[in-house]
mmCIF file of C-alpha atoms in Angstrom:
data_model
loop_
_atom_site.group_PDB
_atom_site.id
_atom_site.type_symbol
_atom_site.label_atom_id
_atom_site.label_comp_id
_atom_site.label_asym_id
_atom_site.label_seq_id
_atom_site.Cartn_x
_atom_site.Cartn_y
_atom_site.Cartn_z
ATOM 1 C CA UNK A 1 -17.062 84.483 43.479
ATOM 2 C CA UNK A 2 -14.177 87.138 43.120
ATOM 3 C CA UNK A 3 -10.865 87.239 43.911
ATOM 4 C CA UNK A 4 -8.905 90.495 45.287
ATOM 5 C CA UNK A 5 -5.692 89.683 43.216
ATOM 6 C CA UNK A 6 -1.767 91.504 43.591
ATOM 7 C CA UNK A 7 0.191 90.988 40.399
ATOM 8 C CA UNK A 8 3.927 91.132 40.549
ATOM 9 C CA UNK A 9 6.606 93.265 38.516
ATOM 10 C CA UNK A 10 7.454 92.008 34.966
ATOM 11 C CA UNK A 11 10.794 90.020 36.364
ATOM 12 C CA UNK A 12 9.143 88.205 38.980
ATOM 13 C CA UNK A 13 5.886 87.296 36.513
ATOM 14 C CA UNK A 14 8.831 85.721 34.406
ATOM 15 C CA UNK A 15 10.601 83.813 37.017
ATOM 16 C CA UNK A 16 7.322 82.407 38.360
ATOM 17 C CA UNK A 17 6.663 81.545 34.489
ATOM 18 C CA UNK A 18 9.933 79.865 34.526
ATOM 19 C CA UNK A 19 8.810 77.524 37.171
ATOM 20 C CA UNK A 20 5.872 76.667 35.778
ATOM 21 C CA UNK A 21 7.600 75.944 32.926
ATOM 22 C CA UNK A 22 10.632 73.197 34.322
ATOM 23 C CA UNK A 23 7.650 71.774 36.464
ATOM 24 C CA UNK A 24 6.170 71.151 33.420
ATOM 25 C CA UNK A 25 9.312 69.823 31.349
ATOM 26 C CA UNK A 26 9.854 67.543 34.502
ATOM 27 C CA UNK A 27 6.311 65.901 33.962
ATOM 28 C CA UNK A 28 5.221 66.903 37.577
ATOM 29 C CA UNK A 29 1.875 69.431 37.872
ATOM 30 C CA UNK A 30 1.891 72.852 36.887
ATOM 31 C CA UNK A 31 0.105 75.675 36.523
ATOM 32 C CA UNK A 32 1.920 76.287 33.226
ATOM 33 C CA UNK A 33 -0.704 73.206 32.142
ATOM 34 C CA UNK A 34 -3.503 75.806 33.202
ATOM 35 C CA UNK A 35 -4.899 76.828 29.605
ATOM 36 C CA UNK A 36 -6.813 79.666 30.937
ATOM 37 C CA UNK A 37 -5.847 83.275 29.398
ATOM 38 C CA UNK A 38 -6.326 84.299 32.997
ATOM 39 C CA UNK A 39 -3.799 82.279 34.043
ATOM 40 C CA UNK A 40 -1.113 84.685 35.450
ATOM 41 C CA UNK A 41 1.396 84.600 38.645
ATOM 42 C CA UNK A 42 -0.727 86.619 41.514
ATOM 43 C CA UNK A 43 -1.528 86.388 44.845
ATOM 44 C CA UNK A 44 -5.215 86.113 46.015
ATOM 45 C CA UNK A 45 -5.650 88.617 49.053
ATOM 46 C CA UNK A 46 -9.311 86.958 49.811
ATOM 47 C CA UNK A 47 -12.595 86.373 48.124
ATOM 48 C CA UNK A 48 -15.340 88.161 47.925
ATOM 49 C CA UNK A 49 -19.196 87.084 46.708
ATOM 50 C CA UNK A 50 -20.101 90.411 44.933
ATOM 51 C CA UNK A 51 -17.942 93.014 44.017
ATOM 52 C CA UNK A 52 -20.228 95.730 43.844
ATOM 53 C CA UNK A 53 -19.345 99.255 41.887
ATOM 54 C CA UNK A 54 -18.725 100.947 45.092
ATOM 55 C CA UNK A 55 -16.840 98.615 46.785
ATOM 56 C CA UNK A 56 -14.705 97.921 43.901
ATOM 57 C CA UNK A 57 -13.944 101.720 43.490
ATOM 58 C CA UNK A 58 -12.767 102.092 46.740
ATOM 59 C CA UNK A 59 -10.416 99.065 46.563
ATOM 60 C CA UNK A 60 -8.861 100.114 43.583
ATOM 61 C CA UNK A 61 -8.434 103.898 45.595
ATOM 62 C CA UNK A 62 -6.769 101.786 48.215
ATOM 63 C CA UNK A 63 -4.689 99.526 46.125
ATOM 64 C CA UNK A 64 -3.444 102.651 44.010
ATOM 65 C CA UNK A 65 -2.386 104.265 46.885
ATOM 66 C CA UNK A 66 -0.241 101.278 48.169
ATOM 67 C CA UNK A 67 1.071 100.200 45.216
ATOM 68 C CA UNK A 68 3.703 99.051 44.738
ATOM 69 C CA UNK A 69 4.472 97.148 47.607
ATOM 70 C CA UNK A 70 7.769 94.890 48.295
ATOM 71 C CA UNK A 71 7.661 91.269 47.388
ATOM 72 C CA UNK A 72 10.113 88.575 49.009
ATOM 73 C CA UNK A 73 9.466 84.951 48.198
ATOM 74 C CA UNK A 74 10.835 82.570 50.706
ATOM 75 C CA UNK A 75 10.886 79.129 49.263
ATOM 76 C CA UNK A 76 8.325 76.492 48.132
ATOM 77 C CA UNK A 77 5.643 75.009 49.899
ATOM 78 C CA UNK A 78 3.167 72.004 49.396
ATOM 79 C CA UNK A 79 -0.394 72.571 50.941
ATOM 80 C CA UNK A 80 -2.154 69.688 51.234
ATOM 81 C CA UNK A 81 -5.456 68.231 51.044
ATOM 82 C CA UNK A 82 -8.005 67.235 48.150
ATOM 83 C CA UNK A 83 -5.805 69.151 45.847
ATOM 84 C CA UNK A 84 -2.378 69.602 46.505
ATOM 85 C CA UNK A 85 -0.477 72.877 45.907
ATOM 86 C CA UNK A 86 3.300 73.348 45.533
ATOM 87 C CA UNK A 87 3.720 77.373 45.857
ATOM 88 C CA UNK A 88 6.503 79.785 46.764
ATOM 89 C CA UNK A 89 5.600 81.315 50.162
ATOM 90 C CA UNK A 90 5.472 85.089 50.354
ATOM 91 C CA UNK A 91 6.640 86.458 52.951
ATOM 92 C CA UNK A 92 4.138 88.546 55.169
ATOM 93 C CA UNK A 93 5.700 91.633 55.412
ATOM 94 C CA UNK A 94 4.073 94.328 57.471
ATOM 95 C CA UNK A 95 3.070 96.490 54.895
ATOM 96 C CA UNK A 96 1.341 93.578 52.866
ATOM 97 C CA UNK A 97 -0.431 92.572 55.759
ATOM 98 C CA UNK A 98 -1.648 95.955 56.638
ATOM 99 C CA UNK A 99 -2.909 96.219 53.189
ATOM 100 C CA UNK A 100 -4.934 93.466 53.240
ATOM 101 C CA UNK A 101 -6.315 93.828 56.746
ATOM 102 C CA UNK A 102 -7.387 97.155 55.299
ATOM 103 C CA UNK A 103 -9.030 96.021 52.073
ATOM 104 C CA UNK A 104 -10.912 93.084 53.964
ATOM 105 C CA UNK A 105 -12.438 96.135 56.076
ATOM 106 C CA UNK A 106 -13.403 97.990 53.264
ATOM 107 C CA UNK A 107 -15.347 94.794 51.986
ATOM 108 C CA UNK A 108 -16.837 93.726 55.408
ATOM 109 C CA UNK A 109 -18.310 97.421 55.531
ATOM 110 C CA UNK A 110 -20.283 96.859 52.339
ATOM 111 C CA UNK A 111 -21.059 92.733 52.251
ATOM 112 C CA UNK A 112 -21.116 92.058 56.086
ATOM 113 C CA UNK A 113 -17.973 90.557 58.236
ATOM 114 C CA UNK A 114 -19.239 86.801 57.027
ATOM 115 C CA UNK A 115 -18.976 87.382 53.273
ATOM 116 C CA UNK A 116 -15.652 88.090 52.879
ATOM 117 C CA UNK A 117 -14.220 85.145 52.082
ATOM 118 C CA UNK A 118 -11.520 82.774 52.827
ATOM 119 C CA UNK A 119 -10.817 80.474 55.515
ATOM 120 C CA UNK A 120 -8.050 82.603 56.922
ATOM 121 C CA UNK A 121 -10.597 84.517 59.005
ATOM 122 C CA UNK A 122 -7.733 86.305 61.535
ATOM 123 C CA UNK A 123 -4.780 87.820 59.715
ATOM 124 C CA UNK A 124 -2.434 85.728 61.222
ATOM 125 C CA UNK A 125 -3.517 82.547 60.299
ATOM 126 C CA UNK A 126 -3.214 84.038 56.377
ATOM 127 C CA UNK A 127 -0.375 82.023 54.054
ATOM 128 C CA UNK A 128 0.479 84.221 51.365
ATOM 129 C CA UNK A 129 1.378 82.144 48.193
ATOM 130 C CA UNK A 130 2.149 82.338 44.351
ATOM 131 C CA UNK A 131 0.940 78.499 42.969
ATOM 132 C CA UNK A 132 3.056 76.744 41.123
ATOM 133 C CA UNK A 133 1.321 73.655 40.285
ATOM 134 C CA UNK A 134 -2.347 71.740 41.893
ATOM 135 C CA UNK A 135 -2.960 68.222 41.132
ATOM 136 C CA UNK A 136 -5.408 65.636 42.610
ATOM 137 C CA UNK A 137 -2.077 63.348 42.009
ATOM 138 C CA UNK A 138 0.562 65.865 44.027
ATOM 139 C CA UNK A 139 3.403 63.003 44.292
ATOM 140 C CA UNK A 140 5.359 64.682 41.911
ATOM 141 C CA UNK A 141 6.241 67.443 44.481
ATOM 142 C CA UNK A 142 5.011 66.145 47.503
ATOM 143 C CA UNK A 143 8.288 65.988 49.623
ATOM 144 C CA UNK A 144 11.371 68.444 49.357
ATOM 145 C CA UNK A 145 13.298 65.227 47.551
ATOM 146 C CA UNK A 146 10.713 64.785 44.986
ATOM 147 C CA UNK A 147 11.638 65.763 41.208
ATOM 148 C CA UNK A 148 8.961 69.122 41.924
ATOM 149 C CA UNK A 149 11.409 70.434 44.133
ATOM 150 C CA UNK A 150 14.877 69.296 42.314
ATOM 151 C CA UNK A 151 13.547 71.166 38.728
ATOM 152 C CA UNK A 152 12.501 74.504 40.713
ATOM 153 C CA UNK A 153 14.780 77.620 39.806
ATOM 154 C CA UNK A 154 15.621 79.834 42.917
ATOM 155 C CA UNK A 155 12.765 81.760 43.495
ATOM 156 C CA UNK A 156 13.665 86.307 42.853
ATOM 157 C CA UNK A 157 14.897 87.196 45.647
ATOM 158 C CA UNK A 158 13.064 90.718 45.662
ATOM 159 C CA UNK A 159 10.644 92.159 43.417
ATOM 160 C CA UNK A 160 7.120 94.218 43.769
ATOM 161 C CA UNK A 161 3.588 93.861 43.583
ATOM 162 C CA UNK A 162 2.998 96.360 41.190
ATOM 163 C CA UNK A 163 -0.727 96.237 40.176
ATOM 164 C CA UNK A 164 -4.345 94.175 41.305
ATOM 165 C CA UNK A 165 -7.128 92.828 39.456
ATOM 166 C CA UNK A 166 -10.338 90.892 40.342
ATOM 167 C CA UNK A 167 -11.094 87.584 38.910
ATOM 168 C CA UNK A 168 -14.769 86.246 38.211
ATOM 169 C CA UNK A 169 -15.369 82.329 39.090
ATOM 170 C CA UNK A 170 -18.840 83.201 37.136
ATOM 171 C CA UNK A 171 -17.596 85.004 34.013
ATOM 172 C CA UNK A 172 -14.207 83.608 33.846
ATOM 173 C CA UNK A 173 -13.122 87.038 33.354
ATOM 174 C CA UNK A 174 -10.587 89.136 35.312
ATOM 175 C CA UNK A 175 -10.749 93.460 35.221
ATOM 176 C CA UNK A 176 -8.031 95.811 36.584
ATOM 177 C CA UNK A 177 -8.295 96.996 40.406
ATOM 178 C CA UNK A 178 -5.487 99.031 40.148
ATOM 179 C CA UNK A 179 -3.479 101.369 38.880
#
């Protein structure tokens, strides 16, 4: 599998950062746990099976040409499920919607409409997000009272998604998109 990845602007990499780390200090899940080198603030966009040469050439035409973008965090989140996720929610602003509506296209013309993945199939139903912290044991954060949410710093207030990368699920390995 590969991700289509926006990373923010140096500030907003080091607030995120900052989070991770009082999540951490606080004894409640956080990515800042995540040993990875990988491991950075980002925002998936969708997944994709194969990344082919051409495809990933034109997205990284596409993300160069929108980049950067405006990024606005609204406030944290938990998704839950098997694994529970505390994030900041982005908000959806047009211009970061458009972008991805037109990167999915690019993708569907080369894999197929099916293969693009991601279980946010209609643009709308999409929940932009910057994780925090996943746990199989999510009680740390699991309400707005819990000791999660009480160690949190304000999220920025503004910032931008300034460049994109892919990730590899197989290779463990991430490569520039753009710019």
């Amino acid at each position: 599998m590969h991700t289509v990845e926006l990373l923010p602007d140096d500030a907003t990499d080091e607030v995120v950062r900052e989070a991770w780390a009082a999540l951490a200090a606080a004894g409640a899940p956080s990515q800042a746990g995540h040993p990875h080198p990988t491991n950075r603030p980002h925002l998936t966009l969708f997944t994709l099976p194969a990344l082919p040469s051409g495809l990933r050439l034109a997205l990284g035409d596409a993300l160069s040409a929108a980049l950067p973008l405006p990024l606005r965090i609204s406030g944290p989140h938990v998704f839950s499920g098997r694994t529970g996720t505390l994030a900041w929610l982005v908000a959806a602003d047009p211009a970061l919607v458009e972008l991805r509506v037109r990167l999915r296209g690019l993708a569907e013309d080369v894999l197929g409409p099916w293969c693009v993945g991601s279980h946010e199939r209609r643009p709308e139903d999409w929940c932009p997000h910057v994780t925090l912290g996943r746990s199989r044991r999510a009680a740390a954060w699991s309400t707005p009272g819990s000791v999660g949410f009480q160690v949190l710093p304000d999220p920025p207030k503004a910032g931008l998604w300034t460049r994109a990368r892919t990730y590899d699920s197989a290779s463990r390995t991430t490569e520039p998109l753009a710019p």
